[in-house]
XYZ file of C-alpha atoms in Angstrom:
454
model
C 12.941 21.456 20.911
C 14.166 17.735 21.188
C 14.211 15.358 18.161
C 12.795 12.797 20.245
C 9.651 11.917 18.547
C 8.114 9.473 21.432
C 7.212 6.013 22.017
C 5.503 3.742 19.448
C 4.279 0.216 20.315
C 5.079 -2.126 17.259
C 3.502 -5.637 17.333
C 3.987 -8.424 14.864
C 4.606 -12.116 15.161
C 7.542 -12.078 12.820
C 10.424 -12.031 14.896
C 12.876 -10.711 12.271
C 10.381 -8.353 10.805
C 10.011 -7.145 14.679
C 13.737 -6.822 15.433
C 14.329 -4.946 11.890
C 11.227 -2.645 12.599
C 12.726 -1.527 16.021
C 16.074 -0.880 14.839
C 14.451 1.280 11.985
C 12.341 3.128 14.615
C 15.271 3.890 16.799
C 17.385 5.308 14.100
C 14.322 7.383 13.340
C 14.430 8.838 16.905
C 11.388 6.906 18.108
C 11.275 5.100 21.263
C 10.060 1.830 20.308
C 8.451 -1.194 22.235
C 8.146 -4.362 20.125
C 5.972 -7.393 21.095
C 5.264 -10.626 19.342
C 1.614 -10.755 20.328
C -1.047 -8.453 20.859
C -1.792 -9.906 24.186
C 1.729 -8.744 25.475
C 1.247 -5.297 24.012
C -2.115 -4.618 25.802
C -0.302 -4.765 29.292
C 1.582 -1.795 28.123
C -1.172 0.390 26.753
C -3.529 2.761 28.775
C -5.251 5.932 28.326
C -1.765 7.874 29.173
C 0.211 6.113 26.583
C 1.933 9.014 24.496
C 2.333 7.418 21.196
C 0.824 5.351 18.163
C 0.261 1.585 18.157
C 1.403 -0.320 14.994
C 0.096 -3.805 14.520
C 0.090 -6.677 11.849
C -3.602 -7.714 11.008
C -2.920 -11.464 10.690
C -1.470 -12.862 13.879
C -2.329 -16.036 16.033
C -4.200 -15.681 19.207
C -5.526 -11.961 18.951
C -5.479 -10.319 15.709
C -4.770 -6.893 14.818
C -8.469 -5.829 14.408
C -9.253 -7.138 17.861
C -6.311 -5.391 19.316
C -7.791 -2.372 17.729
C -11.050 -2.665 19.173
C -9.303 -3.161 22.761
C -7.111 -0.219 22.050
C -10.277 1.754 21.276
C -12.121 0.840 24.400
C -9.269 2.003 26.448
C -8.874 5.367 24.628
C -10.330 5.915 21.109
C -7.704 8.776 20.625
C -4.721 6.568 20.612
C -3.762 6.345 16.824
C -3.704 2.593 15.602
C -1.732 1.989 12.135
C -2.422 -1.303 10.858
C -0.039 -3.244 8.817
C -2.117 -5.458 5.997
C -1.747 -7.782 3.125
C -3.449 -7.343 0.016
C -6.142 -9.543 0.906
C -6.849 -7.729 4.118
C -7.064 -4.178 2.506
C -10.971 -4.126 2.643
C -10.851 -5.052 6.229
C -8.201 -2.220 6.823
C -10.540 0.384 5.406
C -13.256 -0.705 7.456
C -11.241 -0.288 10.236
C -10.294 3.365 9.332
C -13.984 4.104 8.770
C -14.387 2.771 12.424
C -11.636 5.121 13.836
C -8.134 3.583 12.945
C -5.644 6.154 12.398
C -4.378 4.666 8.932
C -3.267 1.460 7.297
C -0.181 0.380 5.302
C 0.092 -2.470 2.928
C 2.936 -5.061 2.807
C 5.552 -4.717 1.623
C 5.679 -1.254 2.886
C 8.261 1.596 2.202
C 10.158 2.603 5.439
C 9.837 6.352 4.613
C 5.987 5.788 4.341
C 5.666 4.325 7.800
C 7.709 6.979 9.226
C 5.836 9.891 7.957
C 2.515 8.133 9.090
C 4.129 7.488 12.673
C 5.516 10.984 12.869
C 1.875 12.586 12.363
C 0.278 10.168 14.348
C 2.769 10.886 17.305
C 2.123 14.765 16.629
C -1.462 14.055 16.984
C -1.408 12.029 20.197
C 0.664 14.847 21.830
C -1.449 17.175 20.955
C -4.445 15.049 22.363
C -2.768 14.532 25.674
C -1.458 18.133 25.819
C -5.154 19.183 25.347
C -6.464 16.993 28.112
C -3.765 18.261 30.641
C -4.579 21.682 29.824
C -8.405 20.977 30.043
C -7.896 19.333 33.466
C -5.919 21.979 34.532
C -8.842 24.387 33.346
C -11.159 22.440 35.525
C -9.088 22.190 38.702
C -8.517 25.958 38.284
C -11.888 26.699 37.559
C -12.326 28.155 41.090
C -10.312 31.092 40.453
C -13.226 32.937 38.908
C -16.338 30.634 39.351
C -19.911 31.513 38.445
C -20.645 31.597 42.256
C -23.467 34.014 43.508
C -27.376 34.126 44.376
C -27.738 37.500 42.422
C -30.796 37.050 39.970
C -28.420 38.088 37.130
C -25.948 35.095 38.017
C -29.041 32.628 38.234
C -30.135 33.458 35.077
C -26.690 33.345 33.417
C -26.128 29.721 34.910
C -29.791 28.469 33.643
C -28.967 30.078 30.195
C -25.358 28.239 30.074
C -27.233 24.863 30.975
C -29.934 25.647 28.159
C -27.451 26.437 25.318
C -24.394 24.539 26.189
C -25.416 21.229 24.339
C -26.385 23.147 21.155
C -23.897 23.944 18.355
C -24.802 27.749 18.056
C -21.788 29.920 18.350
C -21.845 32.373 21.391
C -20.386 35.921 21.902
C -19.542 36.630 25.573
C -19.722 40.249 26.576
C -18.094 41.358 30.096
C -15.568 43.581 31.796
C -12.120 42.421 32.442
C -12.095 39.691 35.155
C -15.821 38.988 35.196
C -14.845 35.321 34.137
C -15.600 35.407 30.434
C -13.192 32.262 29.727
C -14.825 30.528 32.650
C -18.053 31.051 30.755
C -16.714 29.460 27.546
C -15.135 26.533 29.347
C -18.563 25.680 31.228
C -20.356 25.769 27.617
C -17.726 23.342 26.745
C -17.643 20.954 29.804
C -21.680 20.924 29.781
C -21.791 20.123 26.281
C -21.255 16.732 24.175
C -18.075 18.281 22.917
C -16.333 17.824 26.246
C -14.247 15.094 25.370
C -12.739 17.094 22.488
C -10.347 19.853 22.686
C -11.233 23.172 24.476
C -8.861 25.620 22.473
C -8.470 29.306 23.832
C -6.541 32.131 21.944
C -6.295 35.808 23.188
C -6.571 37.720 20.030
C -5.111 40.993 21.720
C -2.025 39.145 23.206
C -0.286 38.108 19.527
C 1.008 40.393 17.053
C -0.627 40.510 13.731
C 2.447 38.829 12.005
C 1.791 35.860 14.125
C -1.787 35.630 14.858
C -2.897 34.247 11.542
C -0.539 31.401 11.598
C -1.642 30.627 15.245
C -5.190 30.464 13.969
C -5.076 28.740 10.648
C -1.686 26.719 10.841
C 0.762 26.485 8.019
C 2.515 24.065 6.087
C 6.386 23.640 6.058
C 8.028 26.484 3.763
C 4.627 28.628 3.690
C 7.005 31.473 4.748
C 10.646 32.464 6.088
C 11.165 30.476 9.120
C 8.212 27.937 8.760
C 10.525 24.778 8.832
C 7.730 22.409 9.985
C 3.906 21.911 9.594
C 2.096 23.417 12.133
C -1.622 22.764 13.164
C -3.507 25.929 13.782
C -5.759 26.361 16.851
C -8.844 26.360 14.339
C -7.910 22.892 13.321
C -6.748 21.648 16.708
C -10.106 22.573 18.091
C -11.697 20.083 15.610
C -14.782 18.584 17.436
C -14.471 20.621 20.301
C -14.545 24.566 21.246
C -12.529 27.491 20.103
C -12.384 30.351 22.713
C -11.523 33.644 21.004
C -10.583 36.214 23.805
C -10.771 39.689 22.981
C -12.057 39.305 19.771
C -12.286 42.852 19.257
C -8.540 43.183 18.952
C -8.547 40.883 15.786
C -6.854 42.486 12.713
C -9.568 43.397 9.910
C -7.986 41.226 7.688
C -8.018 38.153 9.648
C -11.686 39.060 10.504
C -12.609 38.474 6.678
C -10.941 34.952 7.050
C -12.583 34.102 10.462
C -15.961 34.965 8.891
C -15.293 32.756 5.867
C -14.677 29.863 8.537
C -17.687 30.598 10.346
C -19.900 30.502 7.357
C -18.256 27.519 5.581
C -16.601 25.436 8.471
C -13.778 25.149 6.250
C -10.152 26.402 6.623
C -7.005 26.636 4.214
C -3.785 26.547 6.229
C -0.783 28.993 4.950
C 1.150 27.464 2.071
C -1.655 25.253 0.763
C -4.777 25.426 -1.530
C -6.274 22.434 0.370
C -9.444 23.197 2.125
C -10.277 21.160 5.388
C -13.727 20.626 6.889
C -13.833 21.476 10.479
C -16.390 20.664 12.987
C -16.318 23.386 15.870
C -18.185 25.713 18.029
C -16.921 29.229 18.356
C -17.163 31.302 21.750
C -15.961 34.598 21.251
C -15.557 37.205 24.320
C -15.175 40.826 24.180
C -15.134 43.924 26.717
C -16.601 46.085 24.064
C -19.957 46.509 23.169
C -19.755 45.401 19.561
C -23.354 46.131 18.630
C -22.738 49.899 19.352
C -21.106 51.572 16.033
C -19.422 53.949 18.200
C -17.697 51.493 20.420
C -17.237 48.874 17.546
C -14.381 50.827 15.731
C -13.029 48.824 12.989
C -14.766 45.319 13.929
C -16.724 44.059 10.902
C -20.486 44.463 11.225
C -21.029 41.243 9.125
C -18.666 39.329 11.798
C -20.490 40.725 14.596
C -23.867 39.524 13.498
C -22.433 36.141 12.187
C -21.198 35.705 16.144
C -24.003 37.225 17.618
C -26.319 33.993 17.571
C -26.475 34.070 21.259
C -24.986 36.710 23.479
C -24.319 36.270 26.954
C -23.477 39.240 29.256
C -21.574 38.734 32.476
C -22.369 41.085 35.099
C -19.817 43.333 37.009
C -19.214 42.882 40.621
C -20.721 46.440 41.017
C -24.049 45.093 39.809
C -24.087 42.163 42.207
C -22.699 43.617 45.318
C -24.697 41.045 47.284
C -22.562 38.499 46.010
C -19.304 39.944 47.115
C -19.165 38.437 50.620
C -19.897 35.206 49.226
C -17.315 35.039 46.754
C -14.821 36.801 49.181
C -15.173 33.941 51.861
C -14.745 31.286 49.016
C -11.459 33.174 47.754
C -10.040 33.880 51.393
C -10.587 30.212 52.624
C -8.495 29.046 49.512
C -5.974 31.684 49.988
C -5.371 30.811 53.657
C -5.139 27.080 52.685
C -2.361 27.877 49.866
C -0.493 30.148 52.424
C -0.779 27.850 55.318
C -2.463 30.118 57.546
C -5.764 30.406 59.807
C -8.427 31.849 58.108
C -8.705 35.455 59.251
C -12.176 37.115 60.549
C -13.011 40.104 58.459
C -12.794 43.506 59.859
C -15.356 46.301 59.421
C -13.045 48.061 57.438
C -12.854 45.185 54.961
C -16.573 44.838 54.873
C -17.203 48.444 54.248
C -14.757 48.208 51.448
C -17.000 45.691 49.645
C -19.712 48.152 49.247
C -17.652 51.157 48.686
C -15.017 50.045 46.270
C -16.304 49.795 42.416
C -14.029 46.808 41.920
C -12.743 47.712 38.246
C -11.102 44.397 38.198
C -14.201 42.609 39.006
C -13.587 38.932 40.310
C -9.927 38.993 39.589
C -9.270 41.675 41.678
C -11.344 40.294 44.480
C -9.278 37.130 44.389
C -5.866 39.238 44.635
C -7.621 41.432 47.506
C -8.383 37.824 49.512
C -4.783 36.936 48.921
C -3.693 40.181 50.425
C -6.083 39.875 53.419
C -5.021 36.145 54.182
C -1.406 37.386 54.279
C -2.236 40.050 56.771
C -1.820 42.831 54.441
C -5.278 44.567 54.691
C -7.231 45.217 57.791
C -8.406 41.778 59.287
C -9.388 40.473 62.674
C -7.612 37.258 62.828
C -7.451 34.650 65.621
C -3.934 35.702 66.757
C -2.630 38.312 69.015
C -2.433 42.030 68.256
C 0.298 42.955 66.150
C -0.867 40.333 63.644
C -0.479 42.187 60.437
C 3.408 42.828 61.198
C 3.731 39.368 62.569
C 2.304 37.970 59.459
C 4.572 39.822 57.275
C 7.689 39.243 59.512
C 7.222 35.532 59.722
C 7.251 35.221 55.775
C 10.881 34.222 54.161
C 12.859 37.439 52.859
C 12.286 36.272 48.979
C 8.282 36.529 49.773
C 8.646 39.807 51.574
C 10.677 41.336 48.562
C 8.138 40.001 46.201
C 5.284 41.406 48.185
C 7.017 44.801 48.168
C 7.802 44.644 44.521
C 4.120 43.842 43.720
C 2.854 46.748 45.994
C 5.099 48.911 44.050
C 4.118 48.077 40.666
C 0.439 48.363 41.693
C 1.044 51.862 42.937
C 2.923 52.931 39.787
C -0.069 51.638 37.644
C -2.680 53.627 39.725
C -0.660 56.457 39.772
C -0.340 56.231 35.808
C -4.069 55.443 35.328
C -3.170 51.921 33.954
C -0.791 53.810 31.162
C 1.731 50.702 30.786
C 4.100 52.988 28.914
C 4.180 55.758 31.755
C 4.431 53.058 34.107
C 7.458 51.474 32.808
C 9.138 54.953 32.634
C 8.358 55.761 36.025
C 9.865 52.102 37.202
C 12.776 52.312 34.955
C 12.363 48.586 33.941
C 12.747 47.124 30.296
C 9.483 46.326 28.683
C 9.889 42.460 28.879
C 10.741 42.691 32.457
C 7.827 44.585 33.415
C 5.353 42.112 31.773
C 7.206 39.197 33.298
C 6.781 40.767 36.718
C 3.019 41.554 35.826
C 2.709 37.725 35.185
C 4.517 36.596 38.233
C 2.398 38.872 40.518
C -0.961 38.288 38.906
C -1.162 41.728 37.972
C -3.560 43.086 34.922
C -2.899 46.385 34.036
C -6.115 47.161 32.405
C -7.640 46.802 36.183
C -6.063 50.208 36.757
C -7.129 51.978 33.624
C -9.032 55.351 33.988
C -12.365 55.894 32.488
C -13.227 52.400 32.500
C -16.817 51.615 31.440
């Protein structure tokens, strides 16, 4: 990771102080832009500005407090640090209550200012990163949208609208690929929390040694290798929504800590005794029926009841087959556009598969099937001459042909091994990390191939 801490705008009408501040910030690895007036600085500040703003309060023309109000109107999440004389402390405190990040009294210690700016810069980076991720999630929501006219889908959409703007925690149940994260994202986007972070964590994707730090964060020196403070996912989601996928995979020891967070809305990061209040909404997702002791396993019953304020169940494709053609047409049109190909007409074989296949991977599996049809790798009727399937493949670049063949081999091996990852790796003869890298590259979910799925 680079030592570069990012941009800082520094404003003061004292030219000597301004010059010294710029040199000091450069030595501390910031990228300062210094201005002698608030009016000049405003031309450089927009909602994408990636850093804090530091301003003296007393200046001719627009003063620091007026500047703060203008910056807040541009983007209330830009950290503004006010430099104040002793006579202006009360004004600065009032500004803090109104959303300013911090104030520093003159004469200030350089270390004090740098620590404040480092934290403010880190906060700003997190805000912009979360916005980018949220925008990406919104743009890609079509990957598994809640499209469909089946009664179960209509009721689900109506329920989401009813509860989205409440602060109740929600438990989402559904098989792999049904769209549990899409439901969580909609709950967030349709609520008043939509301007705050939507933070997702897959509890089954991280080892037990890492997940606690990911959730709760840690202070520098909390454990070996913790060289700097880390804000956990819970604290990062403050004011917004925390999505915990595969909650049934959470280690028992962490379940106790999560239960306490849900009950108190407070966290205690590793390496400190300080408790911090957290305003958040938790949406948890699971493939298992946590209400059934036989399938709950070692998942705590009290945590289940605490999460189970509202439970939403997402139907499988098998339960709403009437929606499959509508979904498929959507995905096929999108895939054809992505691959730069005409939208093919479906053959009888493709239509028959809609009704005969069980779709264990649900919507995600249907997306991949549409991709293959768009590439001419499944039975289709396209508006081109006979031999279309072979032509569609032969016209691909060599690298894409190899990629398609590799994906087919992996899918066949997973099918043969019933989704058993260890056996599949042995059959293919590849390292474990390489195997997972290839799954991610080809968009393959090994869980879609497991036998005896419920």
